[in-house]
Coordinates of C-alpha atoms in Angstrom, one line a residue:
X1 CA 8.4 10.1 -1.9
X2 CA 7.8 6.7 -4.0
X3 CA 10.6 4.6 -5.1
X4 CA 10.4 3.4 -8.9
X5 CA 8.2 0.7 -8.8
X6 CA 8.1 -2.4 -10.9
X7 CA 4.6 -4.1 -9.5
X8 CA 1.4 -3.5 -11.6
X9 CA -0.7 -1.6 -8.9
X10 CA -4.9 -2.8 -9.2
X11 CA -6.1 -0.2 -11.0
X12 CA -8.0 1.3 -8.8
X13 CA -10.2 4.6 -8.4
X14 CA -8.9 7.4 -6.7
X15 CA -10.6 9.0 -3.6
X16 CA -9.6 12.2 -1.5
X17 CA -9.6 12.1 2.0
X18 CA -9.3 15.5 3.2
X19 CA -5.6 16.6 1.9
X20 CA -4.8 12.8 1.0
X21 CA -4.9 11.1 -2.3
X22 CA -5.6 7.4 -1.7
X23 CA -6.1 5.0 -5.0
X24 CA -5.6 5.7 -8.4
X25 CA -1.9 5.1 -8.6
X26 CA -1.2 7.6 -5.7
X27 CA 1.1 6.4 -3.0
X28 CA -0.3 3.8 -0.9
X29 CA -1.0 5.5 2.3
X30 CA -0.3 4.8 6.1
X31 CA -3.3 4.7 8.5
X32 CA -3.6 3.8 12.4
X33 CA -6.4 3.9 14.9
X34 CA -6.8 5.5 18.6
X35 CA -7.2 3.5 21.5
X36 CA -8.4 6.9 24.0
X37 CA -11.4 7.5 25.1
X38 CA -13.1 9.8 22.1
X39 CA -15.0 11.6 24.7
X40 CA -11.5 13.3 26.1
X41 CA -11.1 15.1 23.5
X42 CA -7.4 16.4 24.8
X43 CA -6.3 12.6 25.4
X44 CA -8.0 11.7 21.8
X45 CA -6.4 14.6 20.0
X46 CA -2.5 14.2 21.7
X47 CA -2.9 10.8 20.5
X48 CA -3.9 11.4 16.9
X49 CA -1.2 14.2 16.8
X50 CA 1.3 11.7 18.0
X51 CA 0.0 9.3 15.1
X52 CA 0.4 11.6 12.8
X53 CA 4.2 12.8 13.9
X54 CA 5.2 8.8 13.5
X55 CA 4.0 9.2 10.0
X56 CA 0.3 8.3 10.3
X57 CA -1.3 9.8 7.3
X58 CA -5.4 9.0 8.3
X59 CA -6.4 8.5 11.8
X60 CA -9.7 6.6 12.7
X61 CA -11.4 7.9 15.9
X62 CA -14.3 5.7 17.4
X63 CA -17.7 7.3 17.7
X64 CA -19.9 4.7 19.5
X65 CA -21.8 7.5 21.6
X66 CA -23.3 10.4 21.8
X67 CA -20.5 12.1 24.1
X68 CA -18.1 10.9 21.8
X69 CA -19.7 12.8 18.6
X70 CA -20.4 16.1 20.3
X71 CA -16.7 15.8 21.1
X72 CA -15.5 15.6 17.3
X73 CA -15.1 18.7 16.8
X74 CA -13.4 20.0 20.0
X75 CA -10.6 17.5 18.7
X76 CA -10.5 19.2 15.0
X77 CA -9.7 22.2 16.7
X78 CA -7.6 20.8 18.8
X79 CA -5.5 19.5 16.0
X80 CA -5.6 22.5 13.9
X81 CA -4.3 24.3 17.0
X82 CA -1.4 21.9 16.6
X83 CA -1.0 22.6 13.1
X84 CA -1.7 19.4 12.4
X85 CA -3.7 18.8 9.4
X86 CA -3.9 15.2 9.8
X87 CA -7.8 13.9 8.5
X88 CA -9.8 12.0 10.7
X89 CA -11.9 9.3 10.0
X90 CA -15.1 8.4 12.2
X91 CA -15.8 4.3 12.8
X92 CA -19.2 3.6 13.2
X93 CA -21.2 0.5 14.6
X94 CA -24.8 0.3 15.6
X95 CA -25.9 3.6 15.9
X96 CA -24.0 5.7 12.9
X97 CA -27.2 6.6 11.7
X98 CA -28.6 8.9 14.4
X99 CA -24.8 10.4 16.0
X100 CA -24.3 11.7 12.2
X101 CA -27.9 13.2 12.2
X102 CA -28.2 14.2 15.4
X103 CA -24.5 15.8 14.9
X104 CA -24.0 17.6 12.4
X105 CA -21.0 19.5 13.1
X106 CA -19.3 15.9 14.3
X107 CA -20.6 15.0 10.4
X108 CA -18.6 18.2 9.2
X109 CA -15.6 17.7 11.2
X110 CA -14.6 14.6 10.2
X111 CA -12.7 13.1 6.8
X112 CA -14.5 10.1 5.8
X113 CA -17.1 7.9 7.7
X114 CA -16.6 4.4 8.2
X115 CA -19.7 1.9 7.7
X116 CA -19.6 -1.4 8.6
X117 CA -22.2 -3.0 6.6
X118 CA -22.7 -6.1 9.1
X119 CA -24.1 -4.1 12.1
X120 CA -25.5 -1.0 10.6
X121 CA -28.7 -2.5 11.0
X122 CA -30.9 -5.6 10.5
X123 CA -33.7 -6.4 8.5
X124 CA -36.4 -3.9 7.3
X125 CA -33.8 -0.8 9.4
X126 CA -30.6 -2.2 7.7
X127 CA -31.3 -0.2 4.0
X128 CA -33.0 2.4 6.4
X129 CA -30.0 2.9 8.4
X130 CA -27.1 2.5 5.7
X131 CA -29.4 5.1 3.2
X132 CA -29.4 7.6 6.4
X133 CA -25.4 7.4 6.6
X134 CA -24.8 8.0 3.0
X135 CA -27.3 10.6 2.5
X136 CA -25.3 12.5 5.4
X137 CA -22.1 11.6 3.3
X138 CA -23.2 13.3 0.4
X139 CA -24.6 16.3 2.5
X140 CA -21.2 17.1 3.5
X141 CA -19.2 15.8 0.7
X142 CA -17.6 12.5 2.5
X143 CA -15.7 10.0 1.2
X144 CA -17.0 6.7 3.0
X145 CA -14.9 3.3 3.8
X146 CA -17.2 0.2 3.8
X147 CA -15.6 -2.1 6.1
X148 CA -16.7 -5.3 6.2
X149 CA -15.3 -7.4 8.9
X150 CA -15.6 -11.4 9.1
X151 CA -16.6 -10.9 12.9
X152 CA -19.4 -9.3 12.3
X153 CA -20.6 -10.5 9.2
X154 CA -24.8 -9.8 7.8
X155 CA -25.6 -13.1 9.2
X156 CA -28.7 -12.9 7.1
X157 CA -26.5 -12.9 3.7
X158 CA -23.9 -15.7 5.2
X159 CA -27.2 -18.1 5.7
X160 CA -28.4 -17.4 2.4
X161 CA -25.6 -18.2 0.4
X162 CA -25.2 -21.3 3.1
X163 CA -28.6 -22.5 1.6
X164 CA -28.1 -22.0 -2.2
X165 CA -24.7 -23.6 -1.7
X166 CA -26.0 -26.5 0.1
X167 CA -28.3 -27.2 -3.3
X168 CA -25.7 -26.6 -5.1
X169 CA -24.5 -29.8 -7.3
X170 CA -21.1 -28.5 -6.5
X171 CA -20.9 -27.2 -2.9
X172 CA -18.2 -25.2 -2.6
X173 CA -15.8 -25.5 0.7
X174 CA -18.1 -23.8 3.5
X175 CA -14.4 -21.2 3.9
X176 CA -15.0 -20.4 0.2
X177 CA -18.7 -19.6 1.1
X178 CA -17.7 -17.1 3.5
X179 CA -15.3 -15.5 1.0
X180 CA -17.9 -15.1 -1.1
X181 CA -20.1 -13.3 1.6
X182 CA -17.8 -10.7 2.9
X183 CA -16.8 -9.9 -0.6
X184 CA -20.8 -9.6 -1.4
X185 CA -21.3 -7.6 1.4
X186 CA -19.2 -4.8 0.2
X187 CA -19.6 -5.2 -3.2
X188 CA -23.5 -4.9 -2.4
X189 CA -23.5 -2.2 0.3
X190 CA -21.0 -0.4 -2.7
X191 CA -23.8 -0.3 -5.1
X192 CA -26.6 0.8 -3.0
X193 CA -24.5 3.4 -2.0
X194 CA -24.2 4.8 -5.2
X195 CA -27.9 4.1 -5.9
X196 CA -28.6 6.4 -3.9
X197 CA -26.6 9.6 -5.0
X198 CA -23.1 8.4 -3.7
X199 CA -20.4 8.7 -6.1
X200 CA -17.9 5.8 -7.3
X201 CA -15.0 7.6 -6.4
X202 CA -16.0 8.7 -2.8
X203 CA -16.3 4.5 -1.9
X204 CA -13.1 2.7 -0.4
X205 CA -13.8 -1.1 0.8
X206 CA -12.1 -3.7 3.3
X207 CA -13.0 -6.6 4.3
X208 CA -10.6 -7.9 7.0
X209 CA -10.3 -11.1 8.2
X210 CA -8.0 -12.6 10.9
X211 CA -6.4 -15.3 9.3
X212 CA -3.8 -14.4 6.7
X213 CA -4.7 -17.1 4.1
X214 CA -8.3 -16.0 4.5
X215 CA -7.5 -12.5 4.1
X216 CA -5.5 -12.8 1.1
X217 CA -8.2 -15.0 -0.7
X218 CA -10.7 -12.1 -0.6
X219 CA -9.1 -9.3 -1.2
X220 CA -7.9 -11.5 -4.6
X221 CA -11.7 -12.0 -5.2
X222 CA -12.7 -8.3 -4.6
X223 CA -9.4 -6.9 -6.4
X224 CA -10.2 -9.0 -9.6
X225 CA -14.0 -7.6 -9.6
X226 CA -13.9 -4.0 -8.8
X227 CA -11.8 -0.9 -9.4
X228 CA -13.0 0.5 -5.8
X229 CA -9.9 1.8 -3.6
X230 CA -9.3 -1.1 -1.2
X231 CA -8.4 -0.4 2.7
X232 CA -5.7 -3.5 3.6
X233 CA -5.7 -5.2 7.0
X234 CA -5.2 -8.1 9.0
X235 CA -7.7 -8.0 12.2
X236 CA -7.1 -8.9 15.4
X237 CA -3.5 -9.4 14.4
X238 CA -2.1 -9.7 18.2
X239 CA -0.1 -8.8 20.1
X240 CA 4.1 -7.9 19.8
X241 CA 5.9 -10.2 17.2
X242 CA 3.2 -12.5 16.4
X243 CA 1.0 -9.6 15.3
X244 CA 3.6 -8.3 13.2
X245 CA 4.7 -11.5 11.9
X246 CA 0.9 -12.4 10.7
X247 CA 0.4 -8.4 9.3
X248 CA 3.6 -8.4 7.0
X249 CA 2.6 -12.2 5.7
X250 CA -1.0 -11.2 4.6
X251 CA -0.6 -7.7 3.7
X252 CA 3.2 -8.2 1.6
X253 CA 1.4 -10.5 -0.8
X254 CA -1.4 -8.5 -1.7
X255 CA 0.9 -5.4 -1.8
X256 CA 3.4 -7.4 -4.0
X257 CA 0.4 -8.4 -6.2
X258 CA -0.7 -4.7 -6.7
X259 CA -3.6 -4.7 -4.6
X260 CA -4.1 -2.5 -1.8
X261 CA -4.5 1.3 -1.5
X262 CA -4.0 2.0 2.4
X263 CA -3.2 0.0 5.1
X264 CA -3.5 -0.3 8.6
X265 CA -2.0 -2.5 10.9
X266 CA -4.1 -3.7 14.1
X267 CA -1.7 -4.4 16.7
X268 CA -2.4 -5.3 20.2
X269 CA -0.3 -3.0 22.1
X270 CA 1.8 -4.5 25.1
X271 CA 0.0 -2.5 28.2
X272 CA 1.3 1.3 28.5
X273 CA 2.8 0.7 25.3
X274 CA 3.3 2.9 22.2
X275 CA 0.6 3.1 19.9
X276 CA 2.5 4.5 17.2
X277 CA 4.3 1.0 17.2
X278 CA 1.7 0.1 14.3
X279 CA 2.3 3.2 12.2
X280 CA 6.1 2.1 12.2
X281 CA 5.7 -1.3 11.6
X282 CA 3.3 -0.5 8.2
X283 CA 5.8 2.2 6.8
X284 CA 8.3 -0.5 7.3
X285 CA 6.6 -2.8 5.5
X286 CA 6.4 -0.9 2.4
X287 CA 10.0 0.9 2.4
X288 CA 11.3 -2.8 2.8
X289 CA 9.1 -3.9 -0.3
X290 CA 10.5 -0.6 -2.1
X291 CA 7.1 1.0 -2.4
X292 CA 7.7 3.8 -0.2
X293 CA 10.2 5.6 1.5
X294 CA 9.9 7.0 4.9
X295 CA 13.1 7.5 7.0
X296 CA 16.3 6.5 6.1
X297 CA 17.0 2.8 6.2
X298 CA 19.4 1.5 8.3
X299 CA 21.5 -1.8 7.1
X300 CA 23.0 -3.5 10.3
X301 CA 25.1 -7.0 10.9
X302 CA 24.0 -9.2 12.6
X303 CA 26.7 -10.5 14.7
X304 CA 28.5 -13.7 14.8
X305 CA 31.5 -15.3 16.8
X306 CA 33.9 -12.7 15.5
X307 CA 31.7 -9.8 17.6
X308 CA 31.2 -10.7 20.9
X309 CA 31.3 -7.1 22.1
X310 CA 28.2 -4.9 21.8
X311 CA 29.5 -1.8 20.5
X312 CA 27.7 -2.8 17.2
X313 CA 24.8 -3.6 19.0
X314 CA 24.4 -0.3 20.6
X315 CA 25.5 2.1 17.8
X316 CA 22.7 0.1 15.5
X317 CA 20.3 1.1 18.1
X318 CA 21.8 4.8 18.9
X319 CA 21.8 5.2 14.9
X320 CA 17.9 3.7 14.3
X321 CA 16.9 6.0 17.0
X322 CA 18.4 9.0 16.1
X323 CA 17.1 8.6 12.6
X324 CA 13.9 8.4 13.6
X325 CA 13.7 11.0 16.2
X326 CA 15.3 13.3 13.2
X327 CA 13.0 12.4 11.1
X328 CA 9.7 14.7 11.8
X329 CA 12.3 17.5 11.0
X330 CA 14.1 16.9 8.5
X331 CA 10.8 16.1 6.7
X332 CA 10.0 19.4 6.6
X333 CA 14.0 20.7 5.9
X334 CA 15.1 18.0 3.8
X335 CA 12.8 16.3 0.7
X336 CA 14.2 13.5 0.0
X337 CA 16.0 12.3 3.3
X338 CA 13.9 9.2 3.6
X339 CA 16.3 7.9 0.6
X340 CA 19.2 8.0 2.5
X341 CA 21.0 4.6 3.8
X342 CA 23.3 3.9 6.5
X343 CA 24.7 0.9 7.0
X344 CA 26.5 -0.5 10.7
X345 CA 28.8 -3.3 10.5
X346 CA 30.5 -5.6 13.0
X347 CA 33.8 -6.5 11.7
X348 CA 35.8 -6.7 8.4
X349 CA 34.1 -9.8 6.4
X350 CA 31.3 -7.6 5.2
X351 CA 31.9 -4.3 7.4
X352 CA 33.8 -2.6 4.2
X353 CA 31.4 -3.9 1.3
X354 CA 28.0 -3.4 3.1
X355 CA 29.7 0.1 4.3
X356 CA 30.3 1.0 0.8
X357 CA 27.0 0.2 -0.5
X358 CA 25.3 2.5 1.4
X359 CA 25.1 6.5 1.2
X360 CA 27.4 6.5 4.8
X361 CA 28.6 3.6 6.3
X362 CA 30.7 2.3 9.6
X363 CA 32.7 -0.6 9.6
X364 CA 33.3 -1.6 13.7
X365 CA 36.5 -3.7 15.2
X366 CA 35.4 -7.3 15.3
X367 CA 37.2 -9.3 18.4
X368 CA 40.8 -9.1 17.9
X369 CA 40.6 -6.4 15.1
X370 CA 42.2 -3.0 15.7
X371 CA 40.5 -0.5 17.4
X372 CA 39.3 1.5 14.9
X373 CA 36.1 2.4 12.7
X374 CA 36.7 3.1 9.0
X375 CA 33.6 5.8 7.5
X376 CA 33.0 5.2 3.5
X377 CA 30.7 8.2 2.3
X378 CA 29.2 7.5 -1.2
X379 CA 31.6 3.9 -1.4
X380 CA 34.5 6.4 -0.6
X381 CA 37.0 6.0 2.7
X382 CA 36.4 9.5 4.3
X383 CA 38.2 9.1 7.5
X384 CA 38.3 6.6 10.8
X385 CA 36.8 6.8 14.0
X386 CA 38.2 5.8 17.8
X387 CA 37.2 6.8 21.1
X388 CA 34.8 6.1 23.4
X389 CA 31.8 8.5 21.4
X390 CA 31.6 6.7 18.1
X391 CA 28.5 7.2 18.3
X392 CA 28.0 10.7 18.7
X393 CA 30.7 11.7 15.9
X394 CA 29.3 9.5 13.9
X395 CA 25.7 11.1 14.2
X396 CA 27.4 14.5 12.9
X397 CA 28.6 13.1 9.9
X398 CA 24.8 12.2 9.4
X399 CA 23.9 15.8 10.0
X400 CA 26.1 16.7 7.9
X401 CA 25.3 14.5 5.1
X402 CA 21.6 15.0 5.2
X403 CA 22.2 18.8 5.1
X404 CA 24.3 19.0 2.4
X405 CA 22.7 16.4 0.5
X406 CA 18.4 17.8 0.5
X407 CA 19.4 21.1 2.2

């Protein structure tokens, strides 16, 4: 469910990815990557089912070999096994070309194919290559995302516009120059693509870079001169806050400016962490920019001098995970629960207002304030709290709530 939205999306083309709508006004959609070995097709497809129960709406699967394509469609069935219908999307470097020929079912199996324009060949077997890919594409009626990455940028085109700017009267800032060659790259590999039989709307672009100023100033240039659906991300974002820090800076101006159709954010995950870390951290960005709503939201103090317990603390934290361990059910129970709002506040400054704001709110004991939690349901007093399991009566009311409320 969208929240009314008052930014001017880029008008941009929509494309279907499997079941999902992406561009064209539709919501902008949540996508993640897996970090298993393709090959094990069980460890590949718990993963992308895991993705797609944190809210992962397009998984993209690596395909570098040839054990990883003939294991494609093991993990489609896998999946539908699981009843999960999440599409997958196959990333392709190198050798793209002759796993999706030599492959076919791995072709059929997957969503949409992603093409990296800077290494899908060179020279005389670039066009060669890229034609091969996209002929496949329309053979099985593929949507196909043209990534272009600054990393691995046609060196060839780079040099080029190095020269002419060079002679130029003018040179331009050799950053600007390299703007201008990611943003040719897909613009370029867009058009042969639809030379060659392709249609408009089954192309999505992105052209990531890793530094957020950089990132931002192309995805301006390429939103101002195409209508293509555009794939948002900040590469090689890093690791824990840093990586979060740098995704939500790039990607929350370009989504406040209207551009951007999916996202994905690349975090480094801490080892034997959670992978679904960077599904969370993208629906977060856009339910706190209001363009989405995923799981209820949940509004929490601080803390100051007049709460030095923790009991705040730890109901915040009880309360946040509850939510979101709730959540991949009452999606299917209860449209319309991701609207709802809980606030958890420390003491009585703001405890009552913030409480009341909210759909259900708790106002804690501060230090030196009695020992009691007012509830406001809906800005209304309801009743008050005490004991040692706060936490767990206040969870019912929750149930309750949501049940009545969307049931």
């Amino acid at each position: 469910m969208t929240f009314a939205n008052p930014i001017n999306r880029h008008k941009s083309t929509a494309v279907v990815v499997g079941n999902i709508m992406l561009g064209g006004g539709a919501p902008i959609v949540v996508q993640s990557m897996t970090n298993t070995d393709t090959a094990d097709a069980e460890a590949t497809a718990r993963q992308c089912a895991e993705l797609a129960r944190a809210g992962s709406e397009l998984v993209r699967i690596t395909v570098d070999r040839e054990e990883s394509a003939a294991a494609v469609p093991a993990i489609r069935e896998k999946l539908d096994a699981m009843n999960c219908g999440v599409p997958l999307v196959g990333d392709f470097h190198y050798n793209g070309h002759t796993l999706l020929t030599q492959y076919p079912e791995c072709a059929s199996a997957l969503a949409k194919y992603r093409i990296n324009p800077g290494n899908v060949g060179f020279k005389e077997k670039k066009d060669r290559n890229f034609s091969t890919m996209i002929e496949v594409a329309i053979k099985h009626n593929k949507p196909i995302r043209i990534g272009v990455n600054w990393g691995s940028l046609d060196q060839a085109m780079l040099a080029a516009l190095m020269d002419e700017n060079a002679k130029s009267k003018t040179p331009q800032p050799t950053r600007a120059v390299m703007h201008e060659a990611i943003v040719r790259s897909g613009l370029e590999s867009a058009a042969l693509a639809e030379e060659l039989g392709l249609g408009h709307d089954k192309i999505i672009i992105s052209a990531k870079c890793s530094e957020v100023q950089d990132l931002i100033a192309v995805y301006r240039i390429l939103a101002s001169r195409t209508d293509y659906a555009l794939h948002l991300g900040l590469t090689e974002a890093g690791m824990g806050s840093k990586g979060i820090v740098a995704s939500t800076a790039a990607l929350a101006v370009l989504l406040q400016e209207g551009i951007g159709d999916t996202i994905r954010i690349s975090l480094t995950p801490e080892p034997g962490g959670d992978r679904t870390r960077e599904v969370l951290v993208a629906q977060e960005i856009l339910q706190t920019m209001g363009l989405r709503a995923f799981a209820p939201m949940v509004i929490a103090c601080p803390g100051c001098g007049r709460t030095t317990s923790t009991v705040f603390q730890e109901l915040a934290q009880d309360i946040q995970n509850y939510v979101r361990t709730r959540s991949a059910d009452w999606r299917v129970a209860y449209p319309g629960f991701e609207n709802l709002s809980l606030a958890v506040m420390g003491c009585i400054v703001n405890g009552p207002g913030e409480s009341k704001h909210a759909d259900i709110g708790i106002s804690l004991p501060g230090t030196g304030e009695l020992p009691a939690a007012p509830i406001f349901v809906d800005g209304k007093k309801v009743k008050t709290l005490r004991g040692e399991d706060i936490s767990q009566q206040f969870q019912v009311i929750v149930e309750d709530y949501v049940r009545q409320r969307w049931g």
